[in-house]
Coordinates of C-alpha atoms and ligand atoms in Angstrom, one line a residue:
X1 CA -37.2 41.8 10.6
X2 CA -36.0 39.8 13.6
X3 CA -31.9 39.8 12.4
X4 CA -32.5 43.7 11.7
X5 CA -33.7 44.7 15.2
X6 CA -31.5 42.5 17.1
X7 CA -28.4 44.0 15.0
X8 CA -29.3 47.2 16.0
X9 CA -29.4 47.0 19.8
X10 CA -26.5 45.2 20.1
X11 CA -24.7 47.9 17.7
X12 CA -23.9 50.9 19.6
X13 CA -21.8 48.4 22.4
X14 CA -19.9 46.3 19.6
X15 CA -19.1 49.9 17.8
X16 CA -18.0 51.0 21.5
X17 CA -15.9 48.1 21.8
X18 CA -14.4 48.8 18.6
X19 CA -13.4 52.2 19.1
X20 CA -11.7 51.7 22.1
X21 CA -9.6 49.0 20.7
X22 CA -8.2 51.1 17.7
X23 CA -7.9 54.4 19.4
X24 CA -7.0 53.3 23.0
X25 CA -4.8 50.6 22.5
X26 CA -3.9 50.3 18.9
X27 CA -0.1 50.1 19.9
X28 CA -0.5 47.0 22.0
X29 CA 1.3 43.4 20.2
X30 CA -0.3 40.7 19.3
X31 CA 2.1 38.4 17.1
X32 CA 5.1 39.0 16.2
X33 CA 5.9 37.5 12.0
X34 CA 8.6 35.1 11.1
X35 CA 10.3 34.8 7.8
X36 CA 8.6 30.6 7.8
X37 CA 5.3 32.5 7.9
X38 CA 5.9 35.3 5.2
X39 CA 6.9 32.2 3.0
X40 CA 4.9 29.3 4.7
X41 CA 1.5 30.7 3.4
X42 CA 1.2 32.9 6.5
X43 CA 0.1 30.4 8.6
X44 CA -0.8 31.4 12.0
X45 CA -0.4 34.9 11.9
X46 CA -3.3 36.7 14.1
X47 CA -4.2 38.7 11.7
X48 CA -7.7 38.5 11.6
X49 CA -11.0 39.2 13.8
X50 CA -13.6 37.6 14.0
X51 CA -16.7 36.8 16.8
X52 CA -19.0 34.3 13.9
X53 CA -16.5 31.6 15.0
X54 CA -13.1 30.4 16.3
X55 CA -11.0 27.5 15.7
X56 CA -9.0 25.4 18.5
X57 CA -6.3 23.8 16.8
X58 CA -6.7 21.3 19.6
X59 CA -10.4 20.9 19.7
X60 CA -12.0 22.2 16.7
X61 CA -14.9 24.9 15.2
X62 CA -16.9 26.8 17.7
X63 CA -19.6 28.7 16.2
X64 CA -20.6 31.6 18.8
X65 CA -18.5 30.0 21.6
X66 CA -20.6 26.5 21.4
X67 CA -18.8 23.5 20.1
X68 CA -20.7 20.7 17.4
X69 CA -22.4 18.2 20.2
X70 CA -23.8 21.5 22.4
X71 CA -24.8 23.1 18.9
X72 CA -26.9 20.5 18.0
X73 CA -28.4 19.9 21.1
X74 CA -29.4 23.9 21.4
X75 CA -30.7 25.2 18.2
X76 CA -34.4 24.6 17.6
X77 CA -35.2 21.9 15.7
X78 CA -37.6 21.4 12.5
X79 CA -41.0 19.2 13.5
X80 CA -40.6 15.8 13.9
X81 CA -36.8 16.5 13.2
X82 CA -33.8 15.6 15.4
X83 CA -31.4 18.2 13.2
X84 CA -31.7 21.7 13.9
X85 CA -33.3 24.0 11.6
X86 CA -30.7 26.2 9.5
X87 CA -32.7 29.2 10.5
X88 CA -31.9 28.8 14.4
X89 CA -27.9 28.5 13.0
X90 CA -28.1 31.4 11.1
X91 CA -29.7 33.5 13.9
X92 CA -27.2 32.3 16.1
X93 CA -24.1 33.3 14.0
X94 CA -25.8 36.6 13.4
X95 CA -27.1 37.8 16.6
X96 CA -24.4 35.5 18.8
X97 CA -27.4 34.1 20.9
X98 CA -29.0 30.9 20.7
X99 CA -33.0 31.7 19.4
X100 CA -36.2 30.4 20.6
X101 CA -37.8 28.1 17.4
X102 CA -40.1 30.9 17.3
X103 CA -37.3 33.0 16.2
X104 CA -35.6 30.4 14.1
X105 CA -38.9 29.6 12.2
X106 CA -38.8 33.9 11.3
X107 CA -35.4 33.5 9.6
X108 CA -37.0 30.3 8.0
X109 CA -40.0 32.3 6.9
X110 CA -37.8 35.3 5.6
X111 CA -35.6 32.9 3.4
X112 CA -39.0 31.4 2.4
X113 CA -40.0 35.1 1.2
X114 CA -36.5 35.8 -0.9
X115 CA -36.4 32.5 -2.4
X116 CA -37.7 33.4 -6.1
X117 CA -34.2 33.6 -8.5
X118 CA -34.7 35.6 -11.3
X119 CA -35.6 34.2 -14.8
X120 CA -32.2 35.5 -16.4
X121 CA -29.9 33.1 -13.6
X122 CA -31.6 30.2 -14.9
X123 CA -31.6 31.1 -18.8
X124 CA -27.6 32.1 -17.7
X125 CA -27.1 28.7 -16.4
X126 CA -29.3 27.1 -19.5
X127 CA -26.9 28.5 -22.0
X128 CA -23.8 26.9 -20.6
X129 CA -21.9 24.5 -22.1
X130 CA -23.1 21.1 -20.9
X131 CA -19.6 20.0 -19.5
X132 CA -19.3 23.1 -17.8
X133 CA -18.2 22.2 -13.9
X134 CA -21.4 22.8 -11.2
X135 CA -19.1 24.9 -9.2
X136 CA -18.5 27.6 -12.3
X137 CA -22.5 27.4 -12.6
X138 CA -23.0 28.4 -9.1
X139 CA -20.3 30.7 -9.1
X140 CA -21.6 32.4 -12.2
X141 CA -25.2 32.1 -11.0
X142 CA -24.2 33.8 -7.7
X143 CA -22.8 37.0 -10.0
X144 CA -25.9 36.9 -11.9
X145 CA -27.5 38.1 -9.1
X146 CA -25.3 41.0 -8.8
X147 CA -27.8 43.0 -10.7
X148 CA -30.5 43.1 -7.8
X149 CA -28.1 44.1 -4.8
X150 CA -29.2 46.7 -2.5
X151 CA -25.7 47.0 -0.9
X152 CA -24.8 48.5 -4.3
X153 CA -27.7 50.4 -5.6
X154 CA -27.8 52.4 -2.2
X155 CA -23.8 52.7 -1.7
X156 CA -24.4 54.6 -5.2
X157 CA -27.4 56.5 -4.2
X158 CA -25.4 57.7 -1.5
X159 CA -25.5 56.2 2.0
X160 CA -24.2 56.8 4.8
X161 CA -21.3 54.6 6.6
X162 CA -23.2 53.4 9.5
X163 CA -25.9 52.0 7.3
X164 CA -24.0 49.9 5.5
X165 CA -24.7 47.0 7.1
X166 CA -28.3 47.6 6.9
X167 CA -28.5 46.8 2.7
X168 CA -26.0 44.4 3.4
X169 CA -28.2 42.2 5.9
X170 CA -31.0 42.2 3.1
X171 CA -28.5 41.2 0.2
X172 CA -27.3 38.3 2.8
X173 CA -30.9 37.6 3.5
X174 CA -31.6 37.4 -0.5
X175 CA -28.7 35.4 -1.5
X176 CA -29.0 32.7 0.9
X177 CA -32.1 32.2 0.2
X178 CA -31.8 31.7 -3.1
X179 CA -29.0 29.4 -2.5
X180 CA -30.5 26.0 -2.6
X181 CA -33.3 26.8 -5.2
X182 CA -30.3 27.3 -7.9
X183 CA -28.0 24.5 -6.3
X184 CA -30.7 22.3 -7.0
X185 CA -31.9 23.5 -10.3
X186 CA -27.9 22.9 -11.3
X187 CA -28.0 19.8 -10.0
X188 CA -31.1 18.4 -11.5
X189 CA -30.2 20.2 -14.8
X190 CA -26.8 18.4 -15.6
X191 CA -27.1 15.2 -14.4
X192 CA -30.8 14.7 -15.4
X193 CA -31.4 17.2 -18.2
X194 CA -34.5 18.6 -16.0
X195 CA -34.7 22.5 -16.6
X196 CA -37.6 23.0 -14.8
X197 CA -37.6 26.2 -11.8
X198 CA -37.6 24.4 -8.4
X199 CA -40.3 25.4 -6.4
X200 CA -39.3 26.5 -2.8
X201 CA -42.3 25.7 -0.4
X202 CA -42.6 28.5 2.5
X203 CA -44.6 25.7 4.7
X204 CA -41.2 23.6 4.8
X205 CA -37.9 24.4 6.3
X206 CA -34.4 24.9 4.5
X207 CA -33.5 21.3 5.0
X208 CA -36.7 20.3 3.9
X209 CA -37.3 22.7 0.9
X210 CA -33.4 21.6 0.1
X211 CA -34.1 17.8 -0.4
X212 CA -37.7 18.1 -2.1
X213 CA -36.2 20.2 -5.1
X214 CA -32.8 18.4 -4.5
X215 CA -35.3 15.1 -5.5
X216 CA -34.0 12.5 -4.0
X217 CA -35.7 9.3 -3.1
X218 CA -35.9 9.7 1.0
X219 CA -36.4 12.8 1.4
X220 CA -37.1 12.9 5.3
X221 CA -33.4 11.2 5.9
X222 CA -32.2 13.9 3.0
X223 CA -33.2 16.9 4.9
X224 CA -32.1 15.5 8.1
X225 CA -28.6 15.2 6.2
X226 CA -28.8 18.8 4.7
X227 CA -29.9 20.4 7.7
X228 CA -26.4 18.9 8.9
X229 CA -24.3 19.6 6.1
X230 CA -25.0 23.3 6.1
X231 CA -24.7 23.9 9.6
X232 CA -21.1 21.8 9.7
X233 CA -19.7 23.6 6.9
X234 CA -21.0 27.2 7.4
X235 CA -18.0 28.4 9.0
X236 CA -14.6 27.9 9.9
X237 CA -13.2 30.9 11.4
X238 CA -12.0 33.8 8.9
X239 CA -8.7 32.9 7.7
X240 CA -9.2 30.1 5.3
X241 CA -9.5 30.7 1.7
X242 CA -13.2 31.2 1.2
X243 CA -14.2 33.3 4.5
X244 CA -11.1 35.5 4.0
X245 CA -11.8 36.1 0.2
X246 CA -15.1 37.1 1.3
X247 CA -13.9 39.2 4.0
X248 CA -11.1 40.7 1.2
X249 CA -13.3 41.9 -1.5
X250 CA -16.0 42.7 0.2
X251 CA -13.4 44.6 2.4
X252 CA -13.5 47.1 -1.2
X253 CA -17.1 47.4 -0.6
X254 CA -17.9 45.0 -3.3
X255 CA -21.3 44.4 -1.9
X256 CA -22.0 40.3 -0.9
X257 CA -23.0 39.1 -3.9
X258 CA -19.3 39.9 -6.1
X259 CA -17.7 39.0 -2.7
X260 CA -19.0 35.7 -1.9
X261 CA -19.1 34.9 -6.4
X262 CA -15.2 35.4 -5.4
X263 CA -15.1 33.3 -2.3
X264 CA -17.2 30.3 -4.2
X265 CA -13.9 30.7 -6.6
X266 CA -11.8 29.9 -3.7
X267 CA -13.8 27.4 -2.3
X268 CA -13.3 25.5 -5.8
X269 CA -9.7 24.9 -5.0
X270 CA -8.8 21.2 -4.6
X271 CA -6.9 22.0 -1.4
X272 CA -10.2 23.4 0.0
X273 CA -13.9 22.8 -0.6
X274 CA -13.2 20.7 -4.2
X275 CA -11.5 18.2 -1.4
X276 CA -14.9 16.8 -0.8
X277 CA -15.2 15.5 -4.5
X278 CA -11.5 14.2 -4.6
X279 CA -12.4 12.5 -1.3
X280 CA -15.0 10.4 -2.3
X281 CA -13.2 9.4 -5.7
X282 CA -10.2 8.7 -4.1
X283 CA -12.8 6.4 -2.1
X284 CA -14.4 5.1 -5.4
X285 CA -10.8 4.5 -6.8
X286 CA -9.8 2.2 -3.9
X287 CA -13.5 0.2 -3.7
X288 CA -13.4 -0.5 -7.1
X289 CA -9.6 -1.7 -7.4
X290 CA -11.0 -4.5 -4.8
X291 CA -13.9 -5.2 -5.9
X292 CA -15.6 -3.6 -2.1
X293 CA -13.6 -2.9 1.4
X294 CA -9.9 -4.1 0.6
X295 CA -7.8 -5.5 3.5
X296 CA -5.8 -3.0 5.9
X297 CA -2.6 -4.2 4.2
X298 CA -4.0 -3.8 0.7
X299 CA -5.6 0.0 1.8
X300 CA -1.7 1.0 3.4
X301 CA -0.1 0.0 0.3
X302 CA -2.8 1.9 -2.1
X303 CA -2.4 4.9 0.4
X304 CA 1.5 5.0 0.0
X305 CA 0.6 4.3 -3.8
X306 CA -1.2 7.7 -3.7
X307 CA 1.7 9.8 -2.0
X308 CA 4.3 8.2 -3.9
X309 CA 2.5 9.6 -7.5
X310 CA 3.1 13.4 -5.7
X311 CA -0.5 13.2 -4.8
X312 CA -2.4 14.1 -1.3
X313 CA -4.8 11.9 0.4
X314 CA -7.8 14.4 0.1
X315 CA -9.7 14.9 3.2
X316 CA -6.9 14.8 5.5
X317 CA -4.8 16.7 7.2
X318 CA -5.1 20.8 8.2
X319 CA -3.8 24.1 8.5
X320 CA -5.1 24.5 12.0
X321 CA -6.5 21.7 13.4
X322 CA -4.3 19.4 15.1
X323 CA -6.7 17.0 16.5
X324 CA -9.7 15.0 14.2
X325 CA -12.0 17.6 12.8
X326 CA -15.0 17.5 15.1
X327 CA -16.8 18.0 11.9
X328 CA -15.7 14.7 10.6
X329 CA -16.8 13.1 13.9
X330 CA -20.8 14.9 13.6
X331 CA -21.3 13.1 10.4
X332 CA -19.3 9.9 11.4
X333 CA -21.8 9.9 13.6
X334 CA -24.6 10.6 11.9
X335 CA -23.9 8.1 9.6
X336 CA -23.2 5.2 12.1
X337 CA -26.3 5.6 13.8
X338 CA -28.7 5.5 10.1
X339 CA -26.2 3.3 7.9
X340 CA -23.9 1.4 9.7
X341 CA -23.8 -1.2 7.4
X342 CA -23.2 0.8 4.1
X343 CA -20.0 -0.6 2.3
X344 CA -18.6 2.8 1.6
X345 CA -19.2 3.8 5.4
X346 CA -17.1 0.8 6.1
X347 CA -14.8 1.9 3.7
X348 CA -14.5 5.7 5.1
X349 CA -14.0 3.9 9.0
X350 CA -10.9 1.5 7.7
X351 CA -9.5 4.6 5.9
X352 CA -9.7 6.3 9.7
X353 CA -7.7 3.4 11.0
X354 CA -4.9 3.4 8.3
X355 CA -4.5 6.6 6.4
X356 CA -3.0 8.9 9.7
X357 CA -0.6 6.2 10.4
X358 CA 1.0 6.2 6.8
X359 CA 1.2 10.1 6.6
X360 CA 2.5 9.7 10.3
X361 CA 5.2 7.7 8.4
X362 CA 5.3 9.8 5.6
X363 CA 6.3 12.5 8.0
X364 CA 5.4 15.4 6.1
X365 CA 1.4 16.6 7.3
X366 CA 1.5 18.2 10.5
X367 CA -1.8 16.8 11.1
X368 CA -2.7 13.2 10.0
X369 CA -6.1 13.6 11.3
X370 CA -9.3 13.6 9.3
X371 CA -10.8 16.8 8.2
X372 CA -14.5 17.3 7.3
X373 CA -14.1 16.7 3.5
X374 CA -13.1 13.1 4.4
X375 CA -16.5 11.7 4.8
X376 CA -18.9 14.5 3.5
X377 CA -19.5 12.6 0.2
X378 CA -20.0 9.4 1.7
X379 CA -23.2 10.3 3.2
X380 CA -23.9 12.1 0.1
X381 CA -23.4 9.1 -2.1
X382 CA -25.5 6.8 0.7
X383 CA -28.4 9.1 -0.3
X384 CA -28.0 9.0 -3.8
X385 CA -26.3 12.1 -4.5
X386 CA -23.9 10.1 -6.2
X387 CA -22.5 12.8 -8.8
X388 CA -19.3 13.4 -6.6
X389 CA -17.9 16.7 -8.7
X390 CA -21.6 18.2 -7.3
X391 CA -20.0 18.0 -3.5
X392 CA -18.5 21.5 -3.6
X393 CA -21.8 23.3 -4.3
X394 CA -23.7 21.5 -1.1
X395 CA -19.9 23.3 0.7
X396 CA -21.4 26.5 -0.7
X397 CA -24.7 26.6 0.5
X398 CA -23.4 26.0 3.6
X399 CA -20.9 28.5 3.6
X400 CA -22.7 31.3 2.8
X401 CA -24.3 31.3 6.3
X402 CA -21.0 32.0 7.9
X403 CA -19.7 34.1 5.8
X404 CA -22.6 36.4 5.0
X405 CA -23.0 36.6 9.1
X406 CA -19.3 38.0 8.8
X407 CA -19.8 40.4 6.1
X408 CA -22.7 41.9 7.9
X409 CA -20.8 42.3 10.7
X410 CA -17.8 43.6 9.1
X411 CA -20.0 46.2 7.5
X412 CA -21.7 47.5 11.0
X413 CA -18.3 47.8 12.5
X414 CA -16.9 49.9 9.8
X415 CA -13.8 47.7 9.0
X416 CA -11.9 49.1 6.8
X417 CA -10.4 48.2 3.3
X418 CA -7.9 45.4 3.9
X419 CA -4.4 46.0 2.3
X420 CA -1.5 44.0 3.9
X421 CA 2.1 45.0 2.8
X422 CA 4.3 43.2 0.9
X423 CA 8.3 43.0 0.5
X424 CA 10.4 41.6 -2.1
X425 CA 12.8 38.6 -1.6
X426 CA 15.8 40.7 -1.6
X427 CA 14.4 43.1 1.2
X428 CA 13.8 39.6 3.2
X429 CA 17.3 38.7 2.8
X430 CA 18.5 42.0 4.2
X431 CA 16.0 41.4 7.0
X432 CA 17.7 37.8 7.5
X433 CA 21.1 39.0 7.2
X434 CA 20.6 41.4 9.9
X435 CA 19.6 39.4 11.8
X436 CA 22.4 37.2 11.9
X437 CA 24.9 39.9 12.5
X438 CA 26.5 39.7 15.6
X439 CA 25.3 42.2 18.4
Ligands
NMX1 N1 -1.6 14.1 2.0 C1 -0.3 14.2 1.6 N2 0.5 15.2 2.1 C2 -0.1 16.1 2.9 C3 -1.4 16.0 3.4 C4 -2.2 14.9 2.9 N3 -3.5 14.8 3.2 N4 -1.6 17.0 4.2 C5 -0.5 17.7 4.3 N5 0.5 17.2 3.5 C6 1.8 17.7 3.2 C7 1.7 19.0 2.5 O1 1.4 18.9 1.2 C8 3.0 19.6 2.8 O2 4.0 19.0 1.9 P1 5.2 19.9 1.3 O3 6.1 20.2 2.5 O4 5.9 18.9 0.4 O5 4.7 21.1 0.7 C9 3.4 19.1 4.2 O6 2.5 17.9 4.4 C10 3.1 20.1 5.3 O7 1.7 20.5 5.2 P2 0.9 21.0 6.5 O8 1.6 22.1 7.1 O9 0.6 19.8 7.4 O10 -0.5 21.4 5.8 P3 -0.9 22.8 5.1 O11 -1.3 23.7 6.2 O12 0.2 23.3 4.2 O13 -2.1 22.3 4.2 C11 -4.1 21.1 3.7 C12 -3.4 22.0 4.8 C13 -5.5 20.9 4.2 C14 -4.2 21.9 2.4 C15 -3.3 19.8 3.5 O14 -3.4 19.1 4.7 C16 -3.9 19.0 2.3 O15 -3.5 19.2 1.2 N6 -4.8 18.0 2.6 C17 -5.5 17.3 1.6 C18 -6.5 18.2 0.9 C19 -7.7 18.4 1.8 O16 -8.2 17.5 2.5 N7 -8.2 19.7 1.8 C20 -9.4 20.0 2.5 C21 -9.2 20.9 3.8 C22 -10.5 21.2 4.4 N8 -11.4 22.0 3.6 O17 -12.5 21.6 3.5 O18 -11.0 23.1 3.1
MLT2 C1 -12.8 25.1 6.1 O1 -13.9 24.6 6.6 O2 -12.8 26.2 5.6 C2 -11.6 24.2 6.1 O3 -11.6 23.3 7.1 C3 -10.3 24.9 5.8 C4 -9.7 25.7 6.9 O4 -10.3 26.0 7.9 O5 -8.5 26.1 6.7

């Protein structure tokens, strides 16, 4: 398979590369660690490695060295399609080259192959109490699949180190694309009681496949949307909370499926990917206290409103960015050129205008700027995925790519397990104290 060879010949130079950096120059700095940092949620530390993607604090994701607009201009794109196909994405972040569509449509036609989910994921998902949030269903669904990993039969079999990241590539292959078949069965199961298996259709794309069993009513401006979504959200460099829990447990060798069940977990945070759901209801909340788009006066006072209760404004601010997330922009974009007219899209623009200025006020965020949870669900909810606690699953899809790419990689370079130390408070203290002594 395409991923497979191309993995292989770039291997013995990446492992090179590797080598020499640990044994040659292992002693050289790279950051030194403050006390803020050791209690300030170790922000900024570089800590971590990563060649899937980067983050400029000043300018946003770049996903194999290409920023959004070149991205989307570069990868192949589906037939009559203006959005590249997910395929082309996931080749790039795997390989680190942009593919021919000849190449993108074999990723497309391996997903296409691995796309059956196994009868005991659904009946799992069946039994569940109704309630039950989507998020724990695809969670859940994604350990259910646990069972057929090759990453963990073969580890137990006996393989060798530099194969791991053979098994692992097929176990990333696999899960992904199973991916949207269960996000869509959970999403036609609880908000429409419909428990038949979706049917994934090799002769269409991921976007494609993903709005046909999503069902939705345009399903040509649907998969233009999803082949979108996923791209945008698959990665975000490897420090925040779901590419790093990945990165942790499947540093044990927990093979991808227990590692990205455990980094879906993450993702369900409200600080994180849950944002995208709080987003749109804080949206909701504000539209229907108006009766449609209140007045910039009336949206400043319902934004204080918000901080003054102890609450966030969801989908703004960041850790790292310090600039709008050029995520937000891609599906402002989007948006403005299909549905400029839309009253939440209106809504989502006048927050833009108002929202930075009052936590500029408020003093507090380090970055009052949009992130890409702030306008996610509004395109969502334009296409009539209106069932808002359902947002943090499309996240997942998407984030898979990325952090499967990741794994893989982590895996072929023989990283090993990852097992920072800790001190206690009192140890911190001395550290301050001494600090302060005079010389
Ligand atoms: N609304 C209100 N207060 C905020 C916001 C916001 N949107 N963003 C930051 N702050 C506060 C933050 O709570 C902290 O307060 P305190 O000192 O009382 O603890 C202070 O500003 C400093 O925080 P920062 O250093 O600017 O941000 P941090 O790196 O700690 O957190 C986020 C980053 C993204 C968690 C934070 O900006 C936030 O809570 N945003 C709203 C939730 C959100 O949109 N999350 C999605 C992020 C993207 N994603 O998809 O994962
Ligand atoms: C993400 O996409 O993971 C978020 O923007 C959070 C982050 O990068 O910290």
């Amino acid at each position: 398979m395409i991923l497979h060879e191309k993995i292989a010949a770039q291997l013995p130079e990446w492992r090179e590369r590797m080598k020499s950096l640990a044994k040659d120059h292992g002693e050289v700095v790279v950051d030194q660690v403050t006390v803020g940092q050791i209690v300030g949620g170790m922000r900024d530390i570089k800590s971590l490695l990563s060649d899937v993607s980067f983050v400029d604090p000043g300018e946003g994701i770049r996903f194999r060295g290409m920023p959004i607009p070149e991205l989307l201009k570069a990868l192949p794109k589906a037939r009559a399609a203006k959005m590249p196909l997910v395929g082309g994405l996931y080749y790039l972040l795997m390989i680190g080259e942009v593919p021919t569509k000849e190449q993108a449509l074999e990723v497309e036609a391996e997903w296409a192959k691995r796309a059956n989910v196994p009868d005991h994921v659904y009946k799992m998902i069946r039994s569940m109490p109704k309630e039950t949030h989507p998020m724990t269903l695809f969670a859940q669904a994604v350990l259910a699949l646990q069972n057929d990993s090759a990453f963990a039969r073969k580890y137990h079999d006996g393989m060798k180190k530099d194969v791991y990241w053979e098994p692992a590539l097929e176990d990333s292959l696999d899960l992904t694309a199973k991916l949207p078949v269960i996000a869509a069965f959970i999403y036609r199961m609880k908000y429409f009681g419909q428990t038949k298996k979706p049917k994934y259709n090799p002769k269409w794309d991921y976007g494609a496949n993903f709005s046909k069993m999503m069902g939705v009513a345009d399903k040509k401006g649907y998969a233009e949307l999803a082949r979108l979504y996923f791209i945008l959200h698959s990665d975000h460099e490897s420090g925040n909370v779901s590419a790093h829990t990945m990165h942790l447990v499947g540093s044990a060798l927990s093979d991808p499926y227990y590692s990205f069940s455990a980094s879906l977990c993450g993702l369900a945070g409200p600080l994180h990917g849950l944002a995208n759901q709080e987003c749109l209801g804080w949206l909701i909340d504000v539209k229907n206290q108006f009766g449609g788009v209140p007045t910039r006066d009336q949206l400043y006072k319902f934004a204080w409103d918000t901080l003054n209760s102890g609450k966030v404004i969801p989908g703004y601010g960041h850790a790292v960015l310090r600039v709008t997330d050029p995520r937000y922009m891609a599906q402002m974009d989007f948006a403005k050129k299909r549905f400029p007219e839309d009253e939440l899209l209106r809504l989502a623009e006048l927050v833009y205008d108002v929202v930075p200025q009052v936590l500029k006020e408020q003093g507090k965020a380090k970055n009052p700027a949009p992130n890409v949870d702030a306008i996610s669900g509004t395109l969502q909810y334009y296409y009539g995925v209106r069932e808002f606690d359902f947002y943090t699953v499309l996240f997942g899809v998407g984030r898979a790519l990325g952090v499967t790419a990741n794994y893989v990689w982590a895996r072929a370079l023989g990283w090993p397990i990852e097992r920072p130390k800790s001190m206690t408070t009192k140890m911190l203290e001395e550290v301050v104290s001494k600090a302060l002594q005079p010389a």
